[in-house]
Coordinates of C-alpha atoms in Angstrom, one line a residue:
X227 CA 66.5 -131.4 -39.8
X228 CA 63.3 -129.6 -41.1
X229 CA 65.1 -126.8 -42.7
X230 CA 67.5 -128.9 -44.6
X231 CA 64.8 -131.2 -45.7
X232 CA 62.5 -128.5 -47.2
X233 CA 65.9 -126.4 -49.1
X234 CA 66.8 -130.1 -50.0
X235 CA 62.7 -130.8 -51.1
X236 CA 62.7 -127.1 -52.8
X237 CA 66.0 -127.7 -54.7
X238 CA 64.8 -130.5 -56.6
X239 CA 61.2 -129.1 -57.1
X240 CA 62.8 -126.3 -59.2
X241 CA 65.2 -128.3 -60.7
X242 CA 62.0 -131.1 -62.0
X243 CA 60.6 -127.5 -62.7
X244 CA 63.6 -127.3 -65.2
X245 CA 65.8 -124.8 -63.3
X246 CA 69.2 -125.1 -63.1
X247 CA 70.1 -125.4 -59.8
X248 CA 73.3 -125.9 -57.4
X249 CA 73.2 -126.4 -54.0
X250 CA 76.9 -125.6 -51.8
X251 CA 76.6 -126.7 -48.4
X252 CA 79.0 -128.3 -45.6
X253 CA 80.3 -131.9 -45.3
X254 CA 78.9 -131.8 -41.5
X255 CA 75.2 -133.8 -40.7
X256 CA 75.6 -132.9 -36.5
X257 CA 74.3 -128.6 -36.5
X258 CA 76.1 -129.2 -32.6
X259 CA 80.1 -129.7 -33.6
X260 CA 79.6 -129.6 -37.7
X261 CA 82.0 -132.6 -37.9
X262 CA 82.9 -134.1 -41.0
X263 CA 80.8 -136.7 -42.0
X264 CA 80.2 -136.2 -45.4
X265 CA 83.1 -136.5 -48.4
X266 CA 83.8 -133.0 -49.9
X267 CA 83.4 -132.6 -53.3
X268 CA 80.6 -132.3 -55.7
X269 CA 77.8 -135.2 -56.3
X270 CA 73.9 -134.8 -57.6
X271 CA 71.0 -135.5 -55.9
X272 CA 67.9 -136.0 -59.0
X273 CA 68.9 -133.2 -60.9
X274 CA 70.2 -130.9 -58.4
X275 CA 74.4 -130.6 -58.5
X276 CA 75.5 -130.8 -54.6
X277 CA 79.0 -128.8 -53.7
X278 CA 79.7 -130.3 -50.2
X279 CA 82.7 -128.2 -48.9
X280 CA 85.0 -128.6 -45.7
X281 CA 84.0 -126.9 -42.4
X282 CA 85.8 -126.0 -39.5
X283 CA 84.0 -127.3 -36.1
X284 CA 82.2 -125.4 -33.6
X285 CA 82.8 -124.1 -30.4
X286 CA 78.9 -124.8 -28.7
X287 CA 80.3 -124.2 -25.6
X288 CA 81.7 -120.7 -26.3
X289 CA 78.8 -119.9 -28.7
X290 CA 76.3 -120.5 -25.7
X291 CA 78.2 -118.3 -23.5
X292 CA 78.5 -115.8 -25.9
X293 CA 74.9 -115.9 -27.6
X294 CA 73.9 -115.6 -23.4
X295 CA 76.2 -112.2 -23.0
X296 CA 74.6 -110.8 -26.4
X297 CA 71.0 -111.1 -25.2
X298 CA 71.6 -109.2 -22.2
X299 CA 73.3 -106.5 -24.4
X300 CA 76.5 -107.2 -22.9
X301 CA 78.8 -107.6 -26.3
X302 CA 80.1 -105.8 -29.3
X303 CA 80.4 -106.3 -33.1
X304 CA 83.3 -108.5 -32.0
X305 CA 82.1 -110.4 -29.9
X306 CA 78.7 -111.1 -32.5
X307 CA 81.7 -111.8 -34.6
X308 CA 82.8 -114.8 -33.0
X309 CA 79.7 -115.7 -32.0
X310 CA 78.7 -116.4 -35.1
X311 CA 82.5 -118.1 -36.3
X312 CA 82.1 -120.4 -32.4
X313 CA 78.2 -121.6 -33.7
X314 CA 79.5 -122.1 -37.3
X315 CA 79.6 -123.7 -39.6
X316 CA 82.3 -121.6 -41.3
X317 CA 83.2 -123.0 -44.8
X318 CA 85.7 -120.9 -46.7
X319 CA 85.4 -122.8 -49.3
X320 CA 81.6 -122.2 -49.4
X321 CA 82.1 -118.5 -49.0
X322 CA 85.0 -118.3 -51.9
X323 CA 82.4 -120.2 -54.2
X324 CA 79.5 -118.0 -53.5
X325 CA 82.2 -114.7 -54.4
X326 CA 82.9 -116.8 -57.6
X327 CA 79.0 -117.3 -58.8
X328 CA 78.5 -116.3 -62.2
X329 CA 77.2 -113.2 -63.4
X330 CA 73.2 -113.2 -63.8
X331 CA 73.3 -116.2 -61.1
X332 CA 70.3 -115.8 -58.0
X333 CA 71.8 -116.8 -54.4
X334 CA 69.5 -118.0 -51.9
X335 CA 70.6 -118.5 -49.0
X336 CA 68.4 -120.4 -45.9
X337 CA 68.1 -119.7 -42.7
X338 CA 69.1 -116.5 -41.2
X339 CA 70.8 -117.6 -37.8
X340 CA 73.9 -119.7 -39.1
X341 CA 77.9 -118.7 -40.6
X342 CA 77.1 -120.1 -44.0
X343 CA 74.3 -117.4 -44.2
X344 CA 75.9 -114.5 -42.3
X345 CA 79.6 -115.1 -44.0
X346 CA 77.5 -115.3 -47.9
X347 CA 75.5 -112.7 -47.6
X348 CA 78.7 -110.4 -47.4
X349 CA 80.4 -111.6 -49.8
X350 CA 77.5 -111.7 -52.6
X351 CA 78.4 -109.8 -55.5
X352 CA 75.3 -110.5 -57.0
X353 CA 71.4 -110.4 -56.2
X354 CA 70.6 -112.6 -53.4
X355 CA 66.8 -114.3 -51.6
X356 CA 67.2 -114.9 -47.7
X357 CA 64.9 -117.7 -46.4
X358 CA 65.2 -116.8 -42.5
X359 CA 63.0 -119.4 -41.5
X360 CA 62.7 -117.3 -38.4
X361 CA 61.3 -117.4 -35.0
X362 CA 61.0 -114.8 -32.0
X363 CA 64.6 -115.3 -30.5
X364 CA 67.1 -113.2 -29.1
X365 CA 69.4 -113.6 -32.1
X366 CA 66.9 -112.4 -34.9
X367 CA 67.8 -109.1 -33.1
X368 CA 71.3 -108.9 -33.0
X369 CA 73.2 -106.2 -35.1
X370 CA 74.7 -109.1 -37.6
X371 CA 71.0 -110.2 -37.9
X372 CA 70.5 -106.6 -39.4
X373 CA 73.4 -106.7 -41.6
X374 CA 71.9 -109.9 -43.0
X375 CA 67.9 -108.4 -43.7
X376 CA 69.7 -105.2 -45.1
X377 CA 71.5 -107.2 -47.3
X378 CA 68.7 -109.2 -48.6
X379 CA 67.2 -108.6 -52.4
X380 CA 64.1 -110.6 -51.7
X381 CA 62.5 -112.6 -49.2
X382 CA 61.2 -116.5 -49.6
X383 CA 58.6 -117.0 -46.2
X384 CA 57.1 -119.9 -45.1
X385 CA 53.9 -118.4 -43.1
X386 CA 52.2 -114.9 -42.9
X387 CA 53.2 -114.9 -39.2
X388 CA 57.1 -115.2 -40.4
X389 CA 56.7 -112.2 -42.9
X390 CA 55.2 -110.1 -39.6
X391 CA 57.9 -110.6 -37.5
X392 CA 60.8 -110.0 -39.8
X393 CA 58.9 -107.1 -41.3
X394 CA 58.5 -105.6 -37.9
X395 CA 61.6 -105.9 -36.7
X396 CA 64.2 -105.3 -39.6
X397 CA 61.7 -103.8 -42.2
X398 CA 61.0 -105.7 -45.7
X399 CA 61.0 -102.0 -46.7
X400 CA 59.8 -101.9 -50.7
X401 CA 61.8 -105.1 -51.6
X402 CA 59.8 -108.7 -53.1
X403 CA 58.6 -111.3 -50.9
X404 CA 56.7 -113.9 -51.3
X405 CA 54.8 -116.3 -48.6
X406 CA 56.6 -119.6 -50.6
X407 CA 55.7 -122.2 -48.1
X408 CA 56.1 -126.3 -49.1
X409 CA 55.0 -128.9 -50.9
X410 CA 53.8 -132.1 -49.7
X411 CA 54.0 -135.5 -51.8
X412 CA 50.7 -136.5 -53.0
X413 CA 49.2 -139.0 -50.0
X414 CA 50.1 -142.6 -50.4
X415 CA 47.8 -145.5 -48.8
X416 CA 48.7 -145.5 -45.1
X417 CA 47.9 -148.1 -42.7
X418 CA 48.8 -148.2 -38.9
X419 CA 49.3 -151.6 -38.6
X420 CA 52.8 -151.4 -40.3
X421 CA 53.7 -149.0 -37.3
X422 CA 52.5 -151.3 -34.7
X423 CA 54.4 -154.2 -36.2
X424 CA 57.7 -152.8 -35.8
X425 CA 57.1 -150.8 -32.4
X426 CA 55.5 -151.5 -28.9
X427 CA 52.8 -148.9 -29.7
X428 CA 50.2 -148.3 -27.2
X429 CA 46.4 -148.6 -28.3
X430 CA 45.6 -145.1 -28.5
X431 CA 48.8 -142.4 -28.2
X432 CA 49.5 -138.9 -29.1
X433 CA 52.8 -139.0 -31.3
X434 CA 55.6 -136.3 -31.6
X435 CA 57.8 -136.5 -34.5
X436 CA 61.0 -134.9 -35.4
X437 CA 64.2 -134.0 -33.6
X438 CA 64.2 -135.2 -29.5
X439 CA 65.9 -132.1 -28.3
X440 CA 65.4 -130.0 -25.1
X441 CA 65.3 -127.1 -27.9
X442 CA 62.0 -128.7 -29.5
X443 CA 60.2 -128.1 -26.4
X444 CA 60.5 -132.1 -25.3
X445 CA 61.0 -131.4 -21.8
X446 CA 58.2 -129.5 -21.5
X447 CA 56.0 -131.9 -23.5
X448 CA 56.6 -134.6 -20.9
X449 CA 56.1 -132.2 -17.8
X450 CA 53.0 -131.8 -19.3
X451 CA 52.2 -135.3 -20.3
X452 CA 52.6 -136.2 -16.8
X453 CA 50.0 -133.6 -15.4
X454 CA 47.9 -135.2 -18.4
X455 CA 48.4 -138.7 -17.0
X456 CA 47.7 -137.6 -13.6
X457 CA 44.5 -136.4 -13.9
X458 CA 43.4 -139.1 -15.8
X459 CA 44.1 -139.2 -19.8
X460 CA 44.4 -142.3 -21.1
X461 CA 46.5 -141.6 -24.3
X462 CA 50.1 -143.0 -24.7
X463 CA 52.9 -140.8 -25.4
X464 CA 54.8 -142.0 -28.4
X465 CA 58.3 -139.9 -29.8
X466 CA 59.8 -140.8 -32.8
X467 CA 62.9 -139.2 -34.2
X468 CA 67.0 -138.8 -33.7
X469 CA 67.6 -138.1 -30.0
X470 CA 70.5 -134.8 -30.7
X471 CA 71.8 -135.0 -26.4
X472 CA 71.2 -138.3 -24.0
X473 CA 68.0 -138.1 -22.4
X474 CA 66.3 -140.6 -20.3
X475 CA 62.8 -141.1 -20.4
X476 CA 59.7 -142.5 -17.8
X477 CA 58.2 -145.8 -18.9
X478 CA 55.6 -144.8 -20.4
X479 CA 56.9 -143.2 -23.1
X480 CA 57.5 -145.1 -26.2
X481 CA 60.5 -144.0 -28.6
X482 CA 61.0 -145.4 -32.0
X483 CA 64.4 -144.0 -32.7
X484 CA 64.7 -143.1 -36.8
X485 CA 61.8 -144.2 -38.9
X486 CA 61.4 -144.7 -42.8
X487 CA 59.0 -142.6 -44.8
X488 CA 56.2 -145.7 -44.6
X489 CA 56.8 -146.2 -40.8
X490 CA 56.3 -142.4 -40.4
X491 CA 53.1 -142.0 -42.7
X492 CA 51.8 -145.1 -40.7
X493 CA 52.7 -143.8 -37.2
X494 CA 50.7 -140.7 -38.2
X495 CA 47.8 -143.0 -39.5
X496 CA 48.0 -145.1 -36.0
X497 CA 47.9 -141.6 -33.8
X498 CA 45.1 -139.9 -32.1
X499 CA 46.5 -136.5 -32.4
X500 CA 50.3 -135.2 -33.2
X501 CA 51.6 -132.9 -30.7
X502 CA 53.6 -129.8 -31.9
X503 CA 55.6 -128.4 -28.4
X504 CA 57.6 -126.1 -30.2
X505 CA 57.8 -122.9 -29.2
X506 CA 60.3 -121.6 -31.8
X507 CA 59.2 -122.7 -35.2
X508 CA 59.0 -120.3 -39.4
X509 CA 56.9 -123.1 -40.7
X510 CA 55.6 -127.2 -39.1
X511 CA 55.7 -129.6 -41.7
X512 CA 54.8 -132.0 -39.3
X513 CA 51.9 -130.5 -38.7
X514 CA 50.3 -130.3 -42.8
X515 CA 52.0 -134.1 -42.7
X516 CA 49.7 -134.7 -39.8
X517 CA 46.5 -132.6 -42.0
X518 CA 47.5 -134.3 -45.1
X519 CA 46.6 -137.8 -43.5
X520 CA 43.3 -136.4 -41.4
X521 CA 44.8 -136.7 -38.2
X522 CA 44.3 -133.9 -35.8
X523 CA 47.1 -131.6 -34.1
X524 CA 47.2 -129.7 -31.0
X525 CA 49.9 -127.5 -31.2
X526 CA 51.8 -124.8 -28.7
X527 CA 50.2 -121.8 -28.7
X528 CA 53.7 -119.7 -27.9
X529 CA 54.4 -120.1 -31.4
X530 CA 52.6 -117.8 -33.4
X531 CA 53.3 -119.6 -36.3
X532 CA 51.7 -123.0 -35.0
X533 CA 49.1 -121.0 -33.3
X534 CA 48.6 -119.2 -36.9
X535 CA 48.5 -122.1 -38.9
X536 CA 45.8 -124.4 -36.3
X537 CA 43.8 -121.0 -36.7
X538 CA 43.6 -121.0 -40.2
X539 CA 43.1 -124.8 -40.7
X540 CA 40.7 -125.3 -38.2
X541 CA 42.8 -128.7 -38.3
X542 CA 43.8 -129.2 -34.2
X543 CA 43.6 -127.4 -30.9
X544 CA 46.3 -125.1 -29.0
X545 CA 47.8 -125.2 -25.3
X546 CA 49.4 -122.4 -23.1
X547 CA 50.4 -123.8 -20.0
X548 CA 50.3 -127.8 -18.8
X549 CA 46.8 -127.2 -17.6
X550 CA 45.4 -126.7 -21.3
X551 CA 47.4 -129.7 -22.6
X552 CA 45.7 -131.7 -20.0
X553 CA 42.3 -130.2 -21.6
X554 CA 43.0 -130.2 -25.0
X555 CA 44.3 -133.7 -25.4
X556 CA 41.8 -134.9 -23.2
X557 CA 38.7 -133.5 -25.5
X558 CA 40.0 -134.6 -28.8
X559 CA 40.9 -138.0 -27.8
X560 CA 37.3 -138.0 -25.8
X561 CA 35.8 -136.6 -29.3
X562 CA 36.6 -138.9 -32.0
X563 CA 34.3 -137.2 -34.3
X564 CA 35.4 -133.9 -33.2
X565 CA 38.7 -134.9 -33.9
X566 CA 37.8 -136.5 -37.8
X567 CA 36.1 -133.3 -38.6
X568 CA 39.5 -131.5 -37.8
X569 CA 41.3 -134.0 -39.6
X570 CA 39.3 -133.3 -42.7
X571 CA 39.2 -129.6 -42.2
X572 CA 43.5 -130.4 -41.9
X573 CA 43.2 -132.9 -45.5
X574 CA 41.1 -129.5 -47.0
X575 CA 43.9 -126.9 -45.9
X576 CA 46.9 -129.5 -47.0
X577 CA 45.6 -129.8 -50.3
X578 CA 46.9 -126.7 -51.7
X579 CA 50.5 -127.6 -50.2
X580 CA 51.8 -129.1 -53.2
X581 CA 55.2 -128.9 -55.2
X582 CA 53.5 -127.1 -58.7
X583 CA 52.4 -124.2 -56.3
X584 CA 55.3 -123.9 -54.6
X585 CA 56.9 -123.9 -57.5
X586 CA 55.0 -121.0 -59.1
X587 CA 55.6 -118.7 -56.0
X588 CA 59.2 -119.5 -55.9
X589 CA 59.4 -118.9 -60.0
X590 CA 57.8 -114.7 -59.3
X591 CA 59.9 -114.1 -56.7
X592 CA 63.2 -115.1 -58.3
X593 CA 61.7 -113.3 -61.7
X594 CA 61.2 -110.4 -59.8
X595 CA 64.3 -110.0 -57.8
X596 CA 66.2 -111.0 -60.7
X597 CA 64.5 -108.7 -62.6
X598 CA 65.2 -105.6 -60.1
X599 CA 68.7 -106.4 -60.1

């Protein structure tokens, strides 16, 4: 997913930076059931040493029911307990590692909502950075979501909008922070032909790329597709990424399943405009991939991060409802030269997302907490 990509894209940017750095992190690839899939044990990825330890599998049926009882206020401390144990992934071995870290080491842990986060934070010893990488969700204001913020020594955000929310909610109090956010590869020669080989591709399409999940707003996005098609649009809706559940889709969508890094930079290349349904997102990569290669976005405007971000680039358009899709997608792909001054507006904004200056902002954070400590 996103998240693991960017900790796995930050990881080696500090290590190239001449950091030492160690990664621990589960054997599992599925974020549903954790199953094994990867051999424990350590191995290196570039320069980064990777600690892959055993995990027990989830419950997702009980952590649904449960996560549904605790946003209506209806649990205890007990019942967050094994809400968090039935979403997992719990890793004792993770957690005995993180108690072992040596003295003057920096923990950073990513992502607030998960049992690898929750379970280390406790049983720190030492300074430690939370990355929440967090939405507005029920579960960002459950009590063990508290114990984690208190717990934190530092804070590594991805947008301004991220740092509001946390720091309205739990309180960043007097402690560092910085607004970290990513780096992006330097742009390599894209063409979209090498998309259209390989897939059906219509002429002109709006593309979504990442994970096909109900939880990425994908059922909406084709609700509202449809309305678009209805009343006239002519662009092709194409999805390209894992499918996580079964889904079955109309006709006239067009998936690609998994793509490679070229096929990706060239689907991008081929597209009118990359959608961005999310409602729930700390940070859109897709969206400065999309900038980075002058093709426009229109974005969810639920999220306040996505809506943040379009604002500030002046790279894409926002939607509300199925109605303003239909609007939206229907003047940028009436407007090409709307929708290239948005691209280059996107290309100017993406520029500064690169690895040296994430780097830097990760480096006085970690000084500073380290230095506090």
């Amino acid at each position: 997913g996103g998240a693991e990509t960017l900790c796995r894209q930050t990881a080696g940017a500090l290590a190239d930076a001449g950091h030492s750095v160690r990664v621990h992190t589960t054997t599992a690839r599925d974020y549903l059931t954790w199953s094994a899939h990867y051999p424990a044990g350590i191995s290196t990825d570039g320069g980064v040493a990777v600690h892959r330890h055993a995990v027990s599998e989830a419950d997702p049926g009980m952590a649904s029911a449960l996560v549904r009882r605790l946003a209506l206020d209806a649990g205890d401390g007990d019942a967050e307990m094994a809400w968090a144990r039935a979403q997992g992934p719990v890793a004792p071995g993770l957690v005995d590692a993180v108690r072992g870290m040596d003295a003057g080491a920096l923990l950073v842990c990513w992502t607030y909502l998960y049992a690898t986060t929750q379970l280390a934070m406790a049983a720190a010893t030492g300074p430690a950075v939370l990355v929440p990488l967090a939405h507005n969700e029920a579960m960002l204001r459950f009590p063990i979501t508290r114990g984690v913020m208190r717990r934190a020594d530092g804070f590594a955000f991805m947008t301004p909008e991220e740092a509001l929310l946390v720091d309205d909610l739990h309180g960043i109090g007097g402690r560092p922070f910085e607004i970290v956010g990513a780096g992006l590869a330097p742009a390599r020669p894209s063409e979209g032909g090498t998309a259209r080989a390989a897939f059906a591709l219509p002429d002109r399409f709006a593309l979504y790329l990442g994970r096909i999940d109900p939880a990425k707003g994908i059922d909406e996005l084709l609700r509202a597709h449809a309305g678009y098609r209805a009343r006239g649009g002519e662009l092709g809706l194409v999805l390209s990424g894992r499918a996580t559940v079964p889904m079955e889709f109309p006709d006239w969508v067009v998936t690609t399943g998994f793509v490679t890094e070229e096929q990706r930079a060239s689907l991008i290349d081929a597209a009118t405009c990359v959608l961005l349904p999310s409602r729930h997102e700390s940070l859109s990569l897709v969206a400065l991939e999309a900038w980075h290669q002058r093709t426009p976005t229109l974005a969810n405007g639920h999220s306040e991060v996505l809506a943040g971000q379009t604002r500030r680039s002046g790279a894409g358009r926002i939607y509300l409802d199925e109605g303003e899709y239909a609007r939206e997608l229907a003047a940028i792909a009436g407007n090409p030269a709307e929708g290239q001054a948005m691209g280059m507006r996107g290309a100017d904004f993406a520029s500064d997302a690169t690895w040296p200056a994430c780097v830097a902002r990760w480096e006085r954070l970690l000084s500073t907490v380290a230095g506090e400590a």
